[in-house]
Coordinates of C-alpha atoms in Angstrom, one line a residue:
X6 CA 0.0 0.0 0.0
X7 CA 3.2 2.3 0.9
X8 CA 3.4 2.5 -3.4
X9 CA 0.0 3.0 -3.7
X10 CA -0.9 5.7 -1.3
X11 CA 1.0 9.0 -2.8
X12 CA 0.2 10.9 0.7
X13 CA -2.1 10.4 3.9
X14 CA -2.6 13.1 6.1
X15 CA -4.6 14.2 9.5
X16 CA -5.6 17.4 9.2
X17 CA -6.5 19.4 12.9
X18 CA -8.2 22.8 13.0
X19 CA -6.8 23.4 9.2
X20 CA -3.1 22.3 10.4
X21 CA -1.8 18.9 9.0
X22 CA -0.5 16.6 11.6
X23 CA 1.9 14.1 11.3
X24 CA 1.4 11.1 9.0
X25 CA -0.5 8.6 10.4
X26 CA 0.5 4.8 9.9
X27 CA -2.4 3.4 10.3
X28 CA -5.3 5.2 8.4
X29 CA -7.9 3.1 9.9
X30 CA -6.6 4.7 13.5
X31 CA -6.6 8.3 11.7
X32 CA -10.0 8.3 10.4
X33 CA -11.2 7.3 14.1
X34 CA -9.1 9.8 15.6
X35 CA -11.0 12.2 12.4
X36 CA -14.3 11.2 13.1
X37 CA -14.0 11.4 17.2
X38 CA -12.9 15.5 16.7
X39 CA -15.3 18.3 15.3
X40 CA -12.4 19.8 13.3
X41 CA -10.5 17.4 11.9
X42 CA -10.5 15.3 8.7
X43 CA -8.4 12.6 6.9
X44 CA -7.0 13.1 3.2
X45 CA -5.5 10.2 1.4
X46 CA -4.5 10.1 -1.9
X47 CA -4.1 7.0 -4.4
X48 CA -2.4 6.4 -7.5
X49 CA -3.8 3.6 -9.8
X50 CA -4.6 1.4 -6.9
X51 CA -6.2 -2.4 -7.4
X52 CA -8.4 -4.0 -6.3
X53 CA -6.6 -6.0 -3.5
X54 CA -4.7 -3.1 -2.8
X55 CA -8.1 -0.7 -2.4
X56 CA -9.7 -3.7 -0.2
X57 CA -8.8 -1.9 2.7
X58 CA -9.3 1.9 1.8
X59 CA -12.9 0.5 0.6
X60 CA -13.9 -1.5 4.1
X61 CA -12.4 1.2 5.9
X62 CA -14.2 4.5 4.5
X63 CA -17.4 2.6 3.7
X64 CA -17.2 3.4 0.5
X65 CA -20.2 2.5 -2.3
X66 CA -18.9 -0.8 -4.1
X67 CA -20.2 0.8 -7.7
X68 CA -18.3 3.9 -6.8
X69 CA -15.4 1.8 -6.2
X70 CA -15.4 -0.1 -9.5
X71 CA -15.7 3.3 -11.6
X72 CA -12.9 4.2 -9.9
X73 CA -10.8 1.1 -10.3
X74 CA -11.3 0.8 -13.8
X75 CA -11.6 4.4 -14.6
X76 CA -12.3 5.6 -18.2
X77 CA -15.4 7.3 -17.1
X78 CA -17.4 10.9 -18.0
X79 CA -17.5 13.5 -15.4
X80 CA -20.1 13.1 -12.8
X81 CA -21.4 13.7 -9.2
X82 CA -22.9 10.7 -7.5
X83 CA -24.7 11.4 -3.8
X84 CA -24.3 7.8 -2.0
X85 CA -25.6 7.2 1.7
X86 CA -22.1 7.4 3.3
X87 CA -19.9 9.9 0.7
X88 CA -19.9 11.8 -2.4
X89 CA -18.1 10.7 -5.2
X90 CA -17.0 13.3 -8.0
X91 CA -15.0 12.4 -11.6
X92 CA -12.8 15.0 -13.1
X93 CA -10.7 14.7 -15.8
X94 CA -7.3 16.6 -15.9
X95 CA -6.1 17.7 -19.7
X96 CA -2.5 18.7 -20.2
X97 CA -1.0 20.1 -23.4
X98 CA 2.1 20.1 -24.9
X99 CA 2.6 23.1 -26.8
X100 CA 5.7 21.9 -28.5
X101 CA 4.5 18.5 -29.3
X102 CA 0.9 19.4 -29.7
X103 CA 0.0 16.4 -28.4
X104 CA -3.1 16.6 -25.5
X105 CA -3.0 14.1 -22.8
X106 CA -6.3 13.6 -19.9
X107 CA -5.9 11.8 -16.7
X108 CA -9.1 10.6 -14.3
X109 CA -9.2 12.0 -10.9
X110 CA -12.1 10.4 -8.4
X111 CA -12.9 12.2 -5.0
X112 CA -14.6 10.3 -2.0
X113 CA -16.2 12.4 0.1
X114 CA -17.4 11.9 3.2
X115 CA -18.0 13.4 6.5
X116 CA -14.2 13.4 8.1
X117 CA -12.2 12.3 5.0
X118 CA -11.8 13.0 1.7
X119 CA -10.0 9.7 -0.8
X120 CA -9.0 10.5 -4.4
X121 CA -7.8 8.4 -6.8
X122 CA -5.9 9.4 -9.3
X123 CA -5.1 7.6 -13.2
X124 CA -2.9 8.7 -15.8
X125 CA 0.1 11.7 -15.5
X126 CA -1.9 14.7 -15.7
X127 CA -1.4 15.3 -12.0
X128 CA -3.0 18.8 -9.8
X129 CA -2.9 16.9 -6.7
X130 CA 0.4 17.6 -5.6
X131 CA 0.2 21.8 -6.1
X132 CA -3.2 21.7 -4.7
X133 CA -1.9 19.9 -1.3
X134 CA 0.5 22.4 -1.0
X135 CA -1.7 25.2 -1.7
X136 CA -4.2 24.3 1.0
X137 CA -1.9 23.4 3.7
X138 CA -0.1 26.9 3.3
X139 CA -3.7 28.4 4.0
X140 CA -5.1 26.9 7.5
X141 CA -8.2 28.8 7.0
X142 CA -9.7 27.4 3.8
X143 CA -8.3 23.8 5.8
X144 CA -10.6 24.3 8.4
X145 CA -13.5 24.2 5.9
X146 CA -13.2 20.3 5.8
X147 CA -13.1 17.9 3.1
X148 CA -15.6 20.4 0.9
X149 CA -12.4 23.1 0.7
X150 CA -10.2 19.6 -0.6
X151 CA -13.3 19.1 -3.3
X152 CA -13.6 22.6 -4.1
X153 CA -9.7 23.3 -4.4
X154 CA -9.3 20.5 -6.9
X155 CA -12.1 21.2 -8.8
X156 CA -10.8 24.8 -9.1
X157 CA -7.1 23.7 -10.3
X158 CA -8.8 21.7 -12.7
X159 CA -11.0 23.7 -14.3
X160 CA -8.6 26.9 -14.3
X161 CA -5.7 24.4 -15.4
X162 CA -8.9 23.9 -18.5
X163 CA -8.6 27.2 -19.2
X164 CA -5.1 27.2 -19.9
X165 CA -5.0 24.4 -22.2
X166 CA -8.2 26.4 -24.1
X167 CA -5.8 29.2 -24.5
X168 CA -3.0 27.1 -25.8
X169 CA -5.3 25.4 -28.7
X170 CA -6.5 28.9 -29.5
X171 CA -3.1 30.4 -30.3
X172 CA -2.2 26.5 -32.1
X173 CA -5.4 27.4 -34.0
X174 CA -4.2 31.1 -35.1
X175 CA -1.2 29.7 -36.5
X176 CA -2.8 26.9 -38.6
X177 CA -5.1 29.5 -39.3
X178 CA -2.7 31.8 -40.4
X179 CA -1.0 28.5 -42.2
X180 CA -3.6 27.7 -44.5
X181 CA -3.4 30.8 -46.9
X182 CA 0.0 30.6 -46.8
X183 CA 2.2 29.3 -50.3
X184 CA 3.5 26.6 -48.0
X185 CA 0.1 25.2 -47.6
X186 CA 0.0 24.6 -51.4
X187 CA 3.0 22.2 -50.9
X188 CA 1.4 20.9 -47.7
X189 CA -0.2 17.5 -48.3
X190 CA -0.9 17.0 -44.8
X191 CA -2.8 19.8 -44.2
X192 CA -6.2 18.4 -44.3
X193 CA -4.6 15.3 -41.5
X194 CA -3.1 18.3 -39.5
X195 CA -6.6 19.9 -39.1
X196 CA -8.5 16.3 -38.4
X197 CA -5.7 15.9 -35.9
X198 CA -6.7 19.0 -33.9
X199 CA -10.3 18.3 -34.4
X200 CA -10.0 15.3 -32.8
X201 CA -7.8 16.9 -29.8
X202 CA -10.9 19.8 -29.4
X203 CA -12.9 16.3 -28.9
X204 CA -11.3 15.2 -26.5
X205 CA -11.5 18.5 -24.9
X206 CA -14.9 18.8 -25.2
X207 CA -15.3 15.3 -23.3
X208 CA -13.2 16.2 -20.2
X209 CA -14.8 19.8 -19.8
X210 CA -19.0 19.7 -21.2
X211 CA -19.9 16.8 -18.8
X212 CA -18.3 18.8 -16.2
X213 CA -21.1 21.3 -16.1
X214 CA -23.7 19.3 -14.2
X215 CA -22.2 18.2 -11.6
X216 CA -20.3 21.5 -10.9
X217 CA -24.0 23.0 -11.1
X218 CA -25.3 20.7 -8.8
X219 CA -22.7 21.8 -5.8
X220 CA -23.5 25.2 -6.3
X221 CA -27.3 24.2 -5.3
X222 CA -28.3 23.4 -2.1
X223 CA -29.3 19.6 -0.8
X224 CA -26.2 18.4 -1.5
X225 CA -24.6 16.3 1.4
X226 CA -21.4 16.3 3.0
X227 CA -20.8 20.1 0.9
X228 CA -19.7 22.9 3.4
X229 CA -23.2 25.6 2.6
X230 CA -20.8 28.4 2.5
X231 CA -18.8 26.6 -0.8
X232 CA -22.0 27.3 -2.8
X233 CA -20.5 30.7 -4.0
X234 CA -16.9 29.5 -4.1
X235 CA -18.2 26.6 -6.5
X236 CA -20.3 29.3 -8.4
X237 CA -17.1 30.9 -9.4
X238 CA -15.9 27.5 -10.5
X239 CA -19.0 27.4 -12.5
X240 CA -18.0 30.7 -14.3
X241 CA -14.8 29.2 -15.4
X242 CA -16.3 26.5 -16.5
X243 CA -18.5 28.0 -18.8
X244 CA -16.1 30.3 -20.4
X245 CA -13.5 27.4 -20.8
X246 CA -16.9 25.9 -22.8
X247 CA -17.8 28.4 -24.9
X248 CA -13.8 28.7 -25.8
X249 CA -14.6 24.8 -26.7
X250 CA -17.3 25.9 -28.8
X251 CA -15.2 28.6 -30.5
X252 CA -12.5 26.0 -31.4
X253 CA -14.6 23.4 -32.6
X254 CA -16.6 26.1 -34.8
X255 CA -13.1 27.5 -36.5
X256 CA -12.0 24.4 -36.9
X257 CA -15.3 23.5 -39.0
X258 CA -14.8 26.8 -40.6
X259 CA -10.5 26.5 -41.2
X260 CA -11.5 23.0 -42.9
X261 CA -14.2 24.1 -45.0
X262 CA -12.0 26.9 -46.3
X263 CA -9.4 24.8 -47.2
X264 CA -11.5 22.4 -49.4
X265 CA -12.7 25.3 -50.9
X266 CA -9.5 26.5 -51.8
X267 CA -8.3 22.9 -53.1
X268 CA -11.3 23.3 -55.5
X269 CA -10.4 27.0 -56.2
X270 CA -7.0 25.2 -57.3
X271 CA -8.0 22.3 -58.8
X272 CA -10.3 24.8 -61.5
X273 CA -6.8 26.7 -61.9
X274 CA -4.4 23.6 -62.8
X275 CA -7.8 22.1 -65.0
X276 CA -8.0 26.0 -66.6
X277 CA -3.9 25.9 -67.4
X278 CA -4.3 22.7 -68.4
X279 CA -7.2 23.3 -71.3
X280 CA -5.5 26.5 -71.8
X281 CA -2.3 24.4 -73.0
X282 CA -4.4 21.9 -74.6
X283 CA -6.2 24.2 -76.9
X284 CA -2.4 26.1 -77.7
X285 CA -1.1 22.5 -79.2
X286 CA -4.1 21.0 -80.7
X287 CA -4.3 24.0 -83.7
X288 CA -0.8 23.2 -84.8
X289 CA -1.5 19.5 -84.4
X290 CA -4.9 20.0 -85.9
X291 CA -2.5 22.3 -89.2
X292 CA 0.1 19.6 -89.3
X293 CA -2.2 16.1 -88.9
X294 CA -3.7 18.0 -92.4
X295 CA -0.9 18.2 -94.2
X296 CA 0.7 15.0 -93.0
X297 CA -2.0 12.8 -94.8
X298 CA 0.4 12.6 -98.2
X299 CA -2.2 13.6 -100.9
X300 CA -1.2 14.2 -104.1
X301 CA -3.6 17.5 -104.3
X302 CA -3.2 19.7 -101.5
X303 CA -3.1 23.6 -101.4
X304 CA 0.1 24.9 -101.3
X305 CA 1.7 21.3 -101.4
X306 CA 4.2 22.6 -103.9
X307 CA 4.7 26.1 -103.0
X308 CA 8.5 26.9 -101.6
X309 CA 7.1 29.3 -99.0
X310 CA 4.4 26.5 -97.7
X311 CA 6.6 25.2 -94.9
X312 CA 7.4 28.3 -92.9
X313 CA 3.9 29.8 -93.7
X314 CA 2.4 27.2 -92.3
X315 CA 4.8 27.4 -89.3
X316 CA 4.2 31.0 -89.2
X317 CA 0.7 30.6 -89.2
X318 CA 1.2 28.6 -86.2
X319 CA 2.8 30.5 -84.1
X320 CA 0.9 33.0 -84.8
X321 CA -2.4 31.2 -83.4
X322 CA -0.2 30.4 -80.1
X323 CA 0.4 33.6 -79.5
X324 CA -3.1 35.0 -80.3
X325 CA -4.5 32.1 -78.0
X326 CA -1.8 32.4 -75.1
X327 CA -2.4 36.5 -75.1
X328 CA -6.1 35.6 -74.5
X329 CA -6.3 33.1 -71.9
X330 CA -3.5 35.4 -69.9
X331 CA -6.0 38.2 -70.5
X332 CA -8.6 36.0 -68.7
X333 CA -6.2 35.1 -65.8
X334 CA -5.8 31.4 -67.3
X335 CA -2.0 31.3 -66.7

């Protein structure tokens, strides 16, 4: 369990004390005080090795398998003896581009608070820190734990929504670009931050409900002073949405634009194309007539028939190439 358990803590009147080695004995000593609480924190536990968190927190056995085998939406579920609340963490590499999500489970309950963390994107660590450097919001209970995280989150979302927007400006900016035109990938580059505003979109939309729901009232085990405090996480959460929204709207927009303009070239390289076609077939047309060997033929014999009849087409080149450049065909 010593691998498993990334930190276990008593917290007194808002104060951590020292680590307890027996967490069983630390959520009695918890649940025997009016200000105290227990916060332990798991990293990709199993089941054998969450046995003992689950028979000693009383902790809901579907709760525990969503949070075992993770992969789930975010969501707030009210069970007899704790609340249980999915987040997912996004981080985003700028240089590499590449989006990653984590799952992070809360149990909360009346003197402790259990998350459960999967994957690398990781808040738990700055948000620990954070709250023990501020004994005040401590002495709030496991609701100020719920609410911190869910704050880091959801302002670590707004982040990553500001990163994809300036990524976005500069494909943007890409596609009208002359490299574009000797840009193959172009349409896989925009299907490939399409599908990163997806995943986005799957870690942050869900997220409204249940954030809505703990700025209500009715809601066990939530501190009824943390209604406003998770009404400003609310407000982030909806900008960080409609940012969503903007992205996946541009995105439509940046990729529709750039068919377009693969048509737009398409009918240039067609146009050039007939353009040249129509310059060669008159002196192929001139020449396949006077290459059929009859013995009676205009100007057959004449000693000025060859270069008038190479005259006369160049002439009709030149006429027909001074048109089509008229008409923007080359």
């Amino acid at each position: 369990m010593r691998e498993v358990i990334v930190d276990c803590a008593l917290y007194r009147n808002g104060q951590r004390a020292e680590r307890p080695e027996d967490f069983s004995e630390a959520l009695r000593q918890a649940r025997s005080a009016a200000d105290a609480f227990l916060w332990i924190g798991l990293y990709e536990p199993t089941e054998a090795e969450f046995d003992r968190v689950t028979h000693a927190f009383g902790l809901h056995p579907l709760a525990v398998e969503d949070s075992l085998h993770a992969h789930q939406r975010p969501k707030l579920e009210v069970y007899a003896d704790s609340l249980f609340l999915v987040l997912k963490p996004v981080g985003y590499d700028e240089d590499s581009g590449q989006l990653s999500t984590g799952e992070l489970m809360l149990f909360v309950g009346d003197s402790f608070v259990v998350t459960v963390r999967h994957g690398e994107a990781n808040p738990l660590g700055s948000v620990r820190s954070r709250l023990e450097d501020e004994p005040g919001v401590l002495r709030h209970g496991p609701t100020a734990v719920m609410y911190a995280v869910s704050d880091t989150v959801v302002d670590h979302y707004l982040e990553v929504a500001a990163a994809l927007l300036t990524d976005l400006d500069d494909l943007e900016a890409g596609l009208f670009s002359r490299e574009s035109r000797e840009a193959p990938d172009m349409v896989s580059r925009i299907y490939e931050f399409k599908r990163r505003a997806v995943e986005f979109r799957r870690a942050t939309v869900p997220l409204t409900d249940p954030v809505t729901r703990l700025t209500g009232s009715g809601v066990p085990f939530v501190h009824e002073d943390s209604r406003l405090f998770f009404r400003d996480v609310a407000d982030h959460l909806s900008r960080v949405n409609e940012q969503v929204e903007s992205i996946d709207r541009l995105l439509s927009d940046i990729l529709s634009a750039y068919l377009a303009q693969m048509g737009v070239r398409q009918n240039d390289d067609m146009r050039k194309i007939s353009a040249w076609a129509a310059m060669f077939a008159v002196p192929t047309a001139i020449a396949g007539v006077y290459g059929m060997n009859f013995d009676h033929m205009p100007e057959l014999h004449w000693i000025w028939g060859y270069p008038a009849t190479i005259l006369l087409m160049a002439t009709i080149c030149v006429v027909l190439f001074r048109v089509f450049k008229r008409r923007n065909w080359f």
